PDB file of C-alpha atoms in Angstrom:
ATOM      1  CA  UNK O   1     104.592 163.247  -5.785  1.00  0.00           C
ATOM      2  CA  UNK O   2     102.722 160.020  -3.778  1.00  0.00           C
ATOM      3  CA  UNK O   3      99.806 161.957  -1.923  1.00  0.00           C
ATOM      4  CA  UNK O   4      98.861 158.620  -0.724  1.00  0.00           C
ATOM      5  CA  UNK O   5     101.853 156.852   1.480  1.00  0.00           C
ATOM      6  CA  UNK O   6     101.079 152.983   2.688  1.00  0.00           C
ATOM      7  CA  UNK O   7     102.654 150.638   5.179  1.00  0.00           C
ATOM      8  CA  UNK O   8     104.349 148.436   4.673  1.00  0.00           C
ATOM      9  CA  UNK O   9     105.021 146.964   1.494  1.00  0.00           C
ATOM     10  CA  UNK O  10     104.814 143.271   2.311  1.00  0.00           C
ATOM     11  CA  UNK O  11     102.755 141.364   5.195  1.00  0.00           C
ATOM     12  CA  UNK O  12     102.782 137.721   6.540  1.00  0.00           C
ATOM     13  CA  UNK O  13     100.552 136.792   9.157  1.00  0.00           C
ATOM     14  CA  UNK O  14      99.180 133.383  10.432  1.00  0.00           C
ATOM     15  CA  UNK O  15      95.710 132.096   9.956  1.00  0.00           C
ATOM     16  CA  UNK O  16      93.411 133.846  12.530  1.00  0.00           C
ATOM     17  CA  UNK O  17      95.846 136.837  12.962  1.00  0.00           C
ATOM     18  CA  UNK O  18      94.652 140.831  12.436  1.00  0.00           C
ATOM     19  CA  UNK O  19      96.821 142.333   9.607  1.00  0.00           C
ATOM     20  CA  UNK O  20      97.190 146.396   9.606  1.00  0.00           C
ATOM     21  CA  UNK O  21      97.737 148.397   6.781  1.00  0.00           C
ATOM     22  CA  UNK O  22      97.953 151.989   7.321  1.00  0.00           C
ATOM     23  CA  UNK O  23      97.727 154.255   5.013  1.00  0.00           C
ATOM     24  CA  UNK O  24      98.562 158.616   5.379  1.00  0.00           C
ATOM     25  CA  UNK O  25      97.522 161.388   2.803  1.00  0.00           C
ATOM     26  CA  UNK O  26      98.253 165.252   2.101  1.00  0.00           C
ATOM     27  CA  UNK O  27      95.570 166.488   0.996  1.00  0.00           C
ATOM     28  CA  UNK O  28      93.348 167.625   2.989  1.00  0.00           C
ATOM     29  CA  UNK O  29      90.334 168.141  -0.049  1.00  0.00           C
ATOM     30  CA  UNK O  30      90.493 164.451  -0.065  1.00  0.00           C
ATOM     31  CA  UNK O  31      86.917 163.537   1.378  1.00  0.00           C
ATOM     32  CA  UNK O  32      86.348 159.704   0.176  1.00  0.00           C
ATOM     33  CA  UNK O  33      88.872 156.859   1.636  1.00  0.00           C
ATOM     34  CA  UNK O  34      88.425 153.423  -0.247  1.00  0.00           C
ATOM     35  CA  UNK O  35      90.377 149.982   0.459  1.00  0.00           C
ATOM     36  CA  UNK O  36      90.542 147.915  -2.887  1.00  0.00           C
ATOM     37  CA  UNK O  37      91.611 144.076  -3.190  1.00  0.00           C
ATOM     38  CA  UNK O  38      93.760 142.812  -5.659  1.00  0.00           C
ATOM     39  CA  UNK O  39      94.228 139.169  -6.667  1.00  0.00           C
ATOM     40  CA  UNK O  40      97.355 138.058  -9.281  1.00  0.00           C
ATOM     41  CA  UNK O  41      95.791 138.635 -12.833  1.00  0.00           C
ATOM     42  CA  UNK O  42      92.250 140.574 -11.602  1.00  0.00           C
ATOM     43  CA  UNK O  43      91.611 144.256 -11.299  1.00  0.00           C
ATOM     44  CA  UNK O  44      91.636 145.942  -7.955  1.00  0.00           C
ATOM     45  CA  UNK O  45      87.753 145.541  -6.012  1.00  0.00           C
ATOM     46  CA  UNK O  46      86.358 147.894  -4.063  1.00  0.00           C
ATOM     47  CA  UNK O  47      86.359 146.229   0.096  1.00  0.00           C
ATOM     48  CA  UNK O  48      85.312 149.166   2.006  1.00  0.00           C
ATOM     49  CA  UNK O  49      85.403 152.409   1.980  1.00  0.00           C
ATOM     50  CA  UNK O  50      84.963 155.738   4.354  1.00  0.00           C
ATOM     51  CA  UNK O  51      84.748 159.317   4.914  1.00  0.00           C
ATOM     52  CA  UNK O  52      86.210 161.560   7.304  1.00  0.00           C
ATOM     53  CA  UNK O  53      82.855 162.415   9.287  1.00  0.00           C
ATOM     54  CA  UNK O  54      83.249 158.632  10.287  1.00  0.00           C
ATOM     55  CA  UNK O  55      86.145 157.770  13.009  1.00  0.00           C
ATOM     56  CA  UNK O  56      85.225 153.665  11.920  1.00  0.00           C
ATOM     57  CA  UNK O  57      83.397 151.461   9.866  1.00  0.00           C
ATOM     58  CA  UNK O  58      83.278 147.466   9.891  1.00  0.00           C
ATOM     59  CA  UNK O  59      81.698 145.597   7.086  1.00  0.00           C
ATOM     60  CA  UNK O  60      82.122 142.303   7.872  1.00  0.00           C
ATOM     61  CA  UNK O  61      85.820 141.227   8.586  1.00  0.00           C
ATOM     62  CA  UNK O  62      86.835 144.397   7.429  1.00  0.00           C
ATOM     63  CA  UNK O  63      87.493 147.089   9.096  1.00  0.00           C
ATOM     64  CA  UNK O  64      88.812 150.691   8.637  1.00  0.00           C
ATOM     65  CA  UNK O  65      89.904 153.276  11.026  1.00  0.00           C
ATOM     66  CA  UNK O  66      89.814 156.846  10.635  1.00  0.00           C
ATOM     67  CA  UNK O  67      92.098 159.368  12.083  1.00  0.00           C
ATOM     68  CA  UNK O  68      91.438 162.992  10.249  1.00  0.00           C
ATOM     69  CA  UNK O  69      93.747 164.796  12.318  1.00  0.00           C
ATOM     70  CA  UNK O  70      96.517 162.841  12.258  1.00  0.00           C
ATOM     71  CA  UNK O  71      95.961 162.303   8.708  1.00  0.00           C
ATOM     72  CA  UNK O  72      95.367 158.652   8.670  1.00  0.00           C
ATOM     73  CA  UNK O  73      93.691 155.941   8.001  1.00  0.00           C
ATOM     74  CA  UNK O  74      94.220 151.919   8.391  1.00  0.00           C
ATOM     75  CA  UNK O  75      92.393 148.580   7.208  1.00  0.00           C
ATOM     76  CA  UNK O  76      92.287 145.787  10.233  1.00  0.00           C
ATOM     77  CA  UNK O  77      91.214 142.652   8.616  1.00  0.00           C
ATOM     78  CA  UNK O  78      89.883 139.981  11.481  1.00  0.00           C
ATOM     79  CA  UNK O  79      90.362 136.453  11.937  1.00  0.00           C
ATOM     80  CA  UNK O  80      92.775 136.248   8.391  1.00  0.00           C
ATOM     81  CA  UNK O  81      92.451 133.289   6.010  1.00  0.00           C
ATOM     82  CA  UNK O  82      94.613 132.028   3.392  1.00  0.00           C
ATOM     83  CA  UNK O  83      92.082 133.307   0.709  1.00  0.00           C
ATOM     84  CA  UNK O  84      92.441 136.835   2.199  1.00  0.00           C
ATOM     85  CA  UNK O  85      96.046 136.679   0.670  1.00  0.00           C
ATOM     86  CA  UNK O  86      96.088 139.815  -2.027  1.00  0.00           C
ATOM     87  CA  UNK O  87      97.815 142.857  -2.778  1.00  0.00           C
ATOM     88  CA  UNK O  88      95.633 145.849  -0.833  1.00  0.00           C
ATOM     89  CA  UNK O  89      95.412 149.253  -1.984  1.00  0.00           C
ATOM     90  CA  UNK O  90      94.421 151.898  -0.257  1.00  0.00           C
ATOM     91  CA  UNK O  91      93.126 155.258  -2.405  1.00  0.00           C
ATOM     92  CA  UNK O  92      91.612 158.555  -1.780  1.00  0.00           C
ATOM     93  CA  UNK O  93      89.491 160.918  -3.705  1.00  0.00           C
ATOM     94  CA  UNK O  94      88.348 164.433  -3.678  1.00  0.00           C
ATOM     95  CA  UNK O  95      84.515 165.193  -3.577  1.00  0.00           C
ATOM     96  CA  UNK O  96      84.191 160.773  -3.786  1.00  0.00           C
ATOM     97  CA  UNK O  97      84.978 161.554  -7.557  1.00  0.00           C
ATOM     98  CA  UNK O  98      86.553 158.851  -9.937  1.00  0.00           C
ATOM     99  CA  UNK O  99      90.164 160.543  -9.970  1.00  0.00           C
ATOM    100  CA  UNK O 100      91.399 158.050  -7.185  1.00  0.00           C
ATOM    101  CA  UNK O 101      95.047 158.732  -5.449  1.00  0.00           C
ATOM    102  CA  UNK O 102      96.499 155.257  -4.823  1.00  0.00           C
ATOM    103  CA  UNK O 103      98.962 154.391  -2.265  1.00  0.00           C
ATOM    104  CA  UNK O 104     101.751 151.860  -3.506  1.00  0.00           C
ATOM    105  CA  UNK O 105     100.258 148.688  -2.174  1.00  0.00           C
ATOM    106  CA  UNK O 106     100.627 146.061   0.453  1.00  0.00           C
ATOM    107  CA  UNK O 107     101.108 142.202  -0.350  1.00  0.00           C
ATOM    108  CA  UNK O 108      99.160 140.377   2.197  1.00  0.00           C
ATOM    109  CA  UNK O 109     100.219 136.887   2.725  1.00  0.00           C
ATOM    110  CA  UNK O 110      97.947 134.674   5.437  1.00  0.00           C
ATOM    111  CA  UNK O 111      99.494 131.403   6.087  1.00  0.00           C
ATOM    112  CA  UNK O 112      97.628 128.230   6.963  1.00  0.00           C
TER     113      UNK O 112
ATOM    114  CA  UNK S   1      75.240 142.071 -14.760  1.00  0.00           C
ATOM    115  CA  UNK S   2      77.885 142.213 -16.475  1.00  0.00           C
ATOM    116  CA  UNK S   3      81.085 143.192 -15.256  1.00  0.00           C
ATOM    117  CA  UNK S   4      83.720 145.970 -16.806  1.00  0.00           C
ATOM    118  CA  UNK S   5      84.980 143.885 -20.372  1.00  0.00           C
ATOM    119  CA  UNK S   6      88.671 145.197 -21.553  1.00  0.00           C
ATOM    120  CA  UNK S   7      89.913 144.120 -24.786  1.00  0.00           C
ATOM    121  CA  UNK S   8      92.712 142.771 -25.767  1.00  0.00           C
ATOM    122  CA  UNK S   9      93.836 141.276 -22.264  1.00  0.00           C
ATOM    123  CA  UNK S  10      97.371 140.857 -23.393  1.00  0.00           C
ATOM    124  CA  UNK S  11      99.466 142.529 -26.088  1.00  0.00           C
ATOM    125  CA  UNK S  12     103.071 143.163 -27.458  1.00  0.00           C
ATOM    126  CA  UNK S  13     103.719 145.929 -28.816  1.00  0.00           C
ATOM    127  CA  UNK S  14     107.584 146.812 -30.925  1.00  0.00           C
ATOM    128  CA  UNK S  15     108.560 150.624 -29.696  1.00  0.00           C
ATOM    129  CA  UNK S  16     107.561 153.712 -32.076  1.00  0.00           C
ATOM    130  CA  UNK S  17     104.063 152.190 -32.540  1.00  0.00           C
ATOM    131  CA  UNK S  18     100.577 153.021 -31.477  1.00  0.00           C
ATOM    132  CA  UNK S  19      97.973 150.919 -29.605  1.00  0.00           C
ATOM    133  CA  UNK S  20      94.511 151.016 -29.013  1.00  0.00           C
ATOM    134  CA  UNK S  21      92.836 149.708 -25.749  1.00  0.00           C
ATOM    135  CA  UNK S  22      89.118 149.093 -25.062  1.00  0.00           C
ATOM    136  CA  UNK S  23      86.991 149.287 -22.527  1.00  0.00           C
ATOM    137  CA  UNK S  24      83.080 148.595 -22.126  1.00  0.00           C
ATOM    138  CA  UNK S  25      81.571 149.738 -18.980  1.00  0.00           C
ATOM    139  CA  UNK S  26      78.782 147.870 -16.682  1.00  0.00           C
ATOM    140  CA  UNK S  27      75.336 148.311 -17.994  1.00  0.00           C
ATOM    141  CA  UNK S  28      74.105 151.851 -17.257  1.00  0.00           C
ATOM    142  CA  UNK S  29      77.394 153.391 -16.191  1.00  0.00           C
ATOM    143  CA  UNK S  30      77.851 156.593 -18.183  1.00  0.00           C
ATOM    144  CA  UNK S  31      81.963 157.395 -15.951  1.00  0.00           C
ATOM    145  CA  UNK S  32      84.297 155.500 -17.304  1.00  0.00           C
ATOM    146  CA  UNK S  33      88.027 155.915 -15.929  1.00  0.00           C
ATOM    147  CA  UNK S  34      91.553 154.855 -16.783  1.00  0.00           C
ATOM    148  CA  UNK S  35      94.451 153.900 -14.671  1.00  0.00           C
ATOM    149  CA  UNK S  36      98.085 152.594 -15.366  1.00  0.00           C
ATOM    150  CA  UNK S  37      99.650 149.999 -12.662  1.00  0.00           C
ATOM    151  CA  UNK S  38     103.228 149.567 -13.034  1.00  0.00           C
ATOM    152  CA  UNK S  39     105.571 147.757 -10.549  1.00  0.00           C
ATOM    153  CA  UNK S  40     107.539 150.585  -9.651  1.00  0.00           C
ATOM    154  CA  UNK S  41     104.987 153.460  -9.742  1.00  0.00           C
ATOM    155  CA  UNK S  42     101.743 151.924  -8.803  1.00  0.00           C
ATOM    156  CA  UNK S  43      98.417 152.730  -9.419  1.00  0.00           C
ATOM    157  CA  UNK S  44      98.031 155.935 -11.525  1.00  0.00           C
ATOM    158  CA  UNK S  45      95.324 157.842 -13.107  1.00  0.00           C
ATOM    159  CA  UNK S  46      95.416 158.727 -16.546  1.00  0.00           C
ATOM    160  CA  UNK S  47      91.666 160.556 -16.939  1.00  0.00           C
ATOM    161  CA  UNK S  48      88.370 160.249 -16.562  1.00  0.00           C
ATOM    162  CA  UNK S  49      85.304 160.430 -19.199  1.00  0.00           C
ATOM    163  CA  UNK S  50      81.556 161.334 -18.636  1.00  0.00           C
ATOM    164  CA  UNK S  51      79.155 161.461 -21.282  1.00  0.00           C
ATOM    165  CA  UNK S  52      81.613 161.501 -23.874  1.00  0.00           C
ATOM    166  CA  UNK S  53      83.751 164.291 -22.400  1.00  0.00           C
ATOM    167  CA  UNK S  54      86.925 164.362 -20.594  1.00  0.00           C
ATOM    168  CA  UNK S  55      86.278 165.427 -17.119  1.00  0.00           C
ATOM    169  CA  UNK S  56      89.624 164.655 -15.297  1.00  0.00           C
ATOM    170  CA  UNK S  57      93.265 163.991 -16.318  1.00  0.00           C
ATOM    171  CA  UNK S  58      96.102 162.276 -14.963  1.00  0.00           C
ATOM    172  CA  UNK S  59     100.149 163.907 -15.524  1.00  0.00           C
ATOM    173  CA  UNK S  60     100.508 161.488 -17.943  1.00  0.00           C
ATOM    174  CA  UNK S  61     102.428 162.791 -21.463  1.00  0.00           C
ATOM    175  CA  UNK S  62      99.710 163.515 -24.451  1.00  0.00           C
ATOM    176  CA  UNK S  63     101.068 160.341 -26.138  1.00  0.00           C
ATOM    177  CA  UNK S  64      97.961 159.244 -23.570  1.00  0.00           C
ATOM    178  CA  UNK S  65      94.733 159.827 -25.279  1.00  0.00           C
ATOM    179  CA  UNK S  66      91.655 158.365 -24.696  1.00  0.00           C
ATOM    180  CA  UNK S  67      87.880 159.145 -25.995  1.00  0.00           C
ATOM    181  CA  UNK S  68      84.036 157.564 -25.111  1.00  0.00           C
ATOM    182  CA  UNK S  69      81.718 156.931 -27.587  1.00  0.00           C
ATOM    183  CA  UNK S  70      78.311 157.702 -26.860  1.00  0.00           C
ATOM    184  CA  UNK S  71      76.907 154.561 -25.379  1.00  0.00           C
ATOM    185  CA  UNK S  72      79.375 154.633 -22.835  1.00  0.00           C
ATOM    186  CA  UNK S  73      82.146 152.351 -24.441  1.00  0.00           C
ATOM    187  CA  UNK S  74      85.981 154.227 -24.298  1.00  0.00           C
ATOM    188  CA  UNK S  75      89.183 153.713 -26.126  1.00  0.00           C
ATOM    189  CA  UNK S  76      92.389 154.786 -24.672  1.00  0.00           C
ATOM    190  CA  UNK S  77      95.669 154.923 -27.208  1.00  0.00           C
ATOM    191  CA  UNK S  78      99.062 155.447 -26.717  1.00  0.00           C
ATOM    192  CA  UNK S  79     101.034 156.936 -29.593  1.00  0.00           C
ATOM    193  CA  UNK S  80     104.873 156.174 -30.190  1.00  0.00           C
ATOM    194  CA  UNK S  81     105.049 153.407 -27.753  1.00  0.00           C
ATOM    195  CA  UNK S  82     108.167 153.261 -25.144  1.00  0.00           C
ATOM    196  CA  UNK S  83     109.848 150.968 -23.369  1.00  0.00           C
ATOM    197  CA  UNK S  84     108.102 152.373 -20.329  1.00  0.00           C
ATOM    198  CA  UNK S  85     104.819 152.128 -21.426  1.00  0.00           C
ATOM    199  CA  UNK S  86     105.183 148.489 -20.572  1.00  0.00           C
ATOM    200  CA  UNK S  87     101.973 148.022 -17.818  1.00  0.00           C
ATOM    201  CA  UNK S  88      98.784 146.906 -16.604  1.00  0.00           C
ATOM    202  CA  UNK S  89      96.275 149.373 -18.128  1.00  0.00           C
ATOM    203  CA  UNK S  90      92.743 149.357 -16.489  1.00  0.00           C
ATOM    204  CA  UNK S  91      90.319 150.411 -16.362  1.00  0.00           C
ATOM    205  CA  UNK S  92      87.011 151.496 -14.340  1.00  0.00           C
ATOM    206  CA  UNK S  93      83.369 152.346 -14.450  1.00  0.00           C
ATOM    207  CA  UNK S  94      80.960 153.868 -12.297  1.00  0.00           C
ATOM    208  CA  UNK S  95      77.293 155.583 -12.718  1.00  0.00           C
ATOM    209  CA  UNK S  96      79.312 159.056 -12.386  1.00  0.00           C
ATOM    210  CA  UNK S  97      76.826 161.191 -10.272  1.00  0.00           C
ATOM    211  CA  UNK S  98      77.503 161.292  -6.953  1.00  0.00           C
ATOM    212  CA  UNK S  99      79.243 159.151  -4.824  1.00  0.00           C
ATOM    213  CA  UNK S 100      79.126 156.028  -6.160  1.00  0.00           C
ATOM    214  CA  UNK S 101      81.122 152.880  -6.553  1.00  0.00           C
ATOM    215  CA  UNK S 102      84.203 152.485  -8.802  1.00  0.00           C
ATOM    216  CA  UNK S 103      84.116 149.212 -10.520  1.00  0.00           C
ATOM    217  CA  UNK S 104      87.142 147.847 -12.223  1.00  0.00           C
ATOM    218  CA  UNK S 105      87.783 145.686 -15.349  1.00  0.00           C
ATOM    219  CA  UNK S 106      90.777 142.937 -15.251  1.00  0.00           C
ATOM    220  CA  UNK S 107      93.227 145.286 -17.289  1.00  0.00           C
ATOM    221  CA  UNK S 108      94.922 144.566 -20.536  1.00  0.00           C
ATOM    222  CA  UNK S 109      98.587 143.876 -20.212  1.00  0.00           C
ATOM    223  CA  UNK S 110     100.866 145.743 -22.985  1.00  0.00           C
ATOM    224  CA  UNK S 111     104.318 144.485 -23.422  1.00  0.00           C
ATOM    225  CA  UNK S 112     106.448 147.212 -25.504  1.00  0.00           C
ATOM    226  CA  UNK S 113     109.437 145.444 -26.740  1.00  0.00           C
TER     227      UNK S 113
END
């Protein structure tokens, strides 16, 4: 059962554009909301993260948006570049503890 | 500082054996986690270990076994390997009080053929 649901799968955007991911959970115990980035052959890094006493946080280029009654939460990235081009997970986590939920992923492609 | 180190990074592994993965956690980290990535069903988590005990596990079958030693180091192993079992196994550290950050290692790739 995916607790974690992400949209969409695959994204292509031009250089300078503002990709959106969005991500929607279940569980309502789930109190910690992180974005990781993955690059081909790495493991998954931690981008930015929230909670749901926070509607938005930016860090950088980066930012998330929290919606706790709808459920949902996205990742804006600004002004894309090529190098931003990754996989993107999205996860939640109950009590900010190490069992993270992952949703299924979004290829980000940025073109020049 | 030294990032999370996973050993082997790659593997192959004939079905109806056992492997052994390894996993040594950033300086000072005393969580150290375990996840499976798979093309069709993601990230998962297989379970967590603090101070040497298990404190959280994944649905995964108990052919998944893991254990930490007690300066922090972990071993995961996978008994009567199947064709499934083919994945990206990572895995994770963190200082495990709190709510701190989870950092990852690059993953060892097993191949069951």
């Amino acid at each position: 059962q995916q607790q974690v649901k992400q949209s969409p799968q695959s994204l292509i955007v031009q250089k300078g554009g503002i990709p959106i991911i969005n991500c929607a959970y279940e569980n309502t115990a789930f109190d910690y909301f992180p974005w990781y980035q993955q690059f081909p052959g790495k493991g998954p890094a931690l981008l930015i993260a929230i909670r749901p006493d926070v509607s938005e946080k930016k860090e950088g280029r980066f930012t998330i948006s929290f919606n706790k009654s709808a459920k949902q939460f996205s990742l804006h990235i600004m002004d894309s570049q090529p190098g931003d081009s990754a996989t993107y997970f999205c996860a939640a986590s109950i009590n900010a503890g190490n069992m993270l939920t992952f949703g299924g992923g979004t290829r980000l492609m940025v073109k020049p | 500082k030294a990032g999370v180190t996973q050993t082997p990074r790659y593997l192959i592994k004939t079905r109806g054996q056992q492997v052994t993965l390894s996993c040594s956690p950033i300086s000072g980290h005393r969580s150290v986690s375990w996840y499976q990535q798979t093309p069709g069903q993601g990230l998962q988590f297989l379970f967590e270990y603090f101070s040497e005990t298990q404190r959280n596990k994944g649905n995964f079958p108990g052919r998944f076994s893991g254990r930490q030693f007690s300066n922090s180091r972990s071993e995961m192993n996978v008994s009567t390997l199947e064709l499934g079992d083919s994945a990206l196994y990572l895995c994770a550290s963190s200082l495990g009080t709190g709510r701190n950050t989870i950092y990852f290692g690059e993953g060892s790739w097993l191949t069951v053929v």
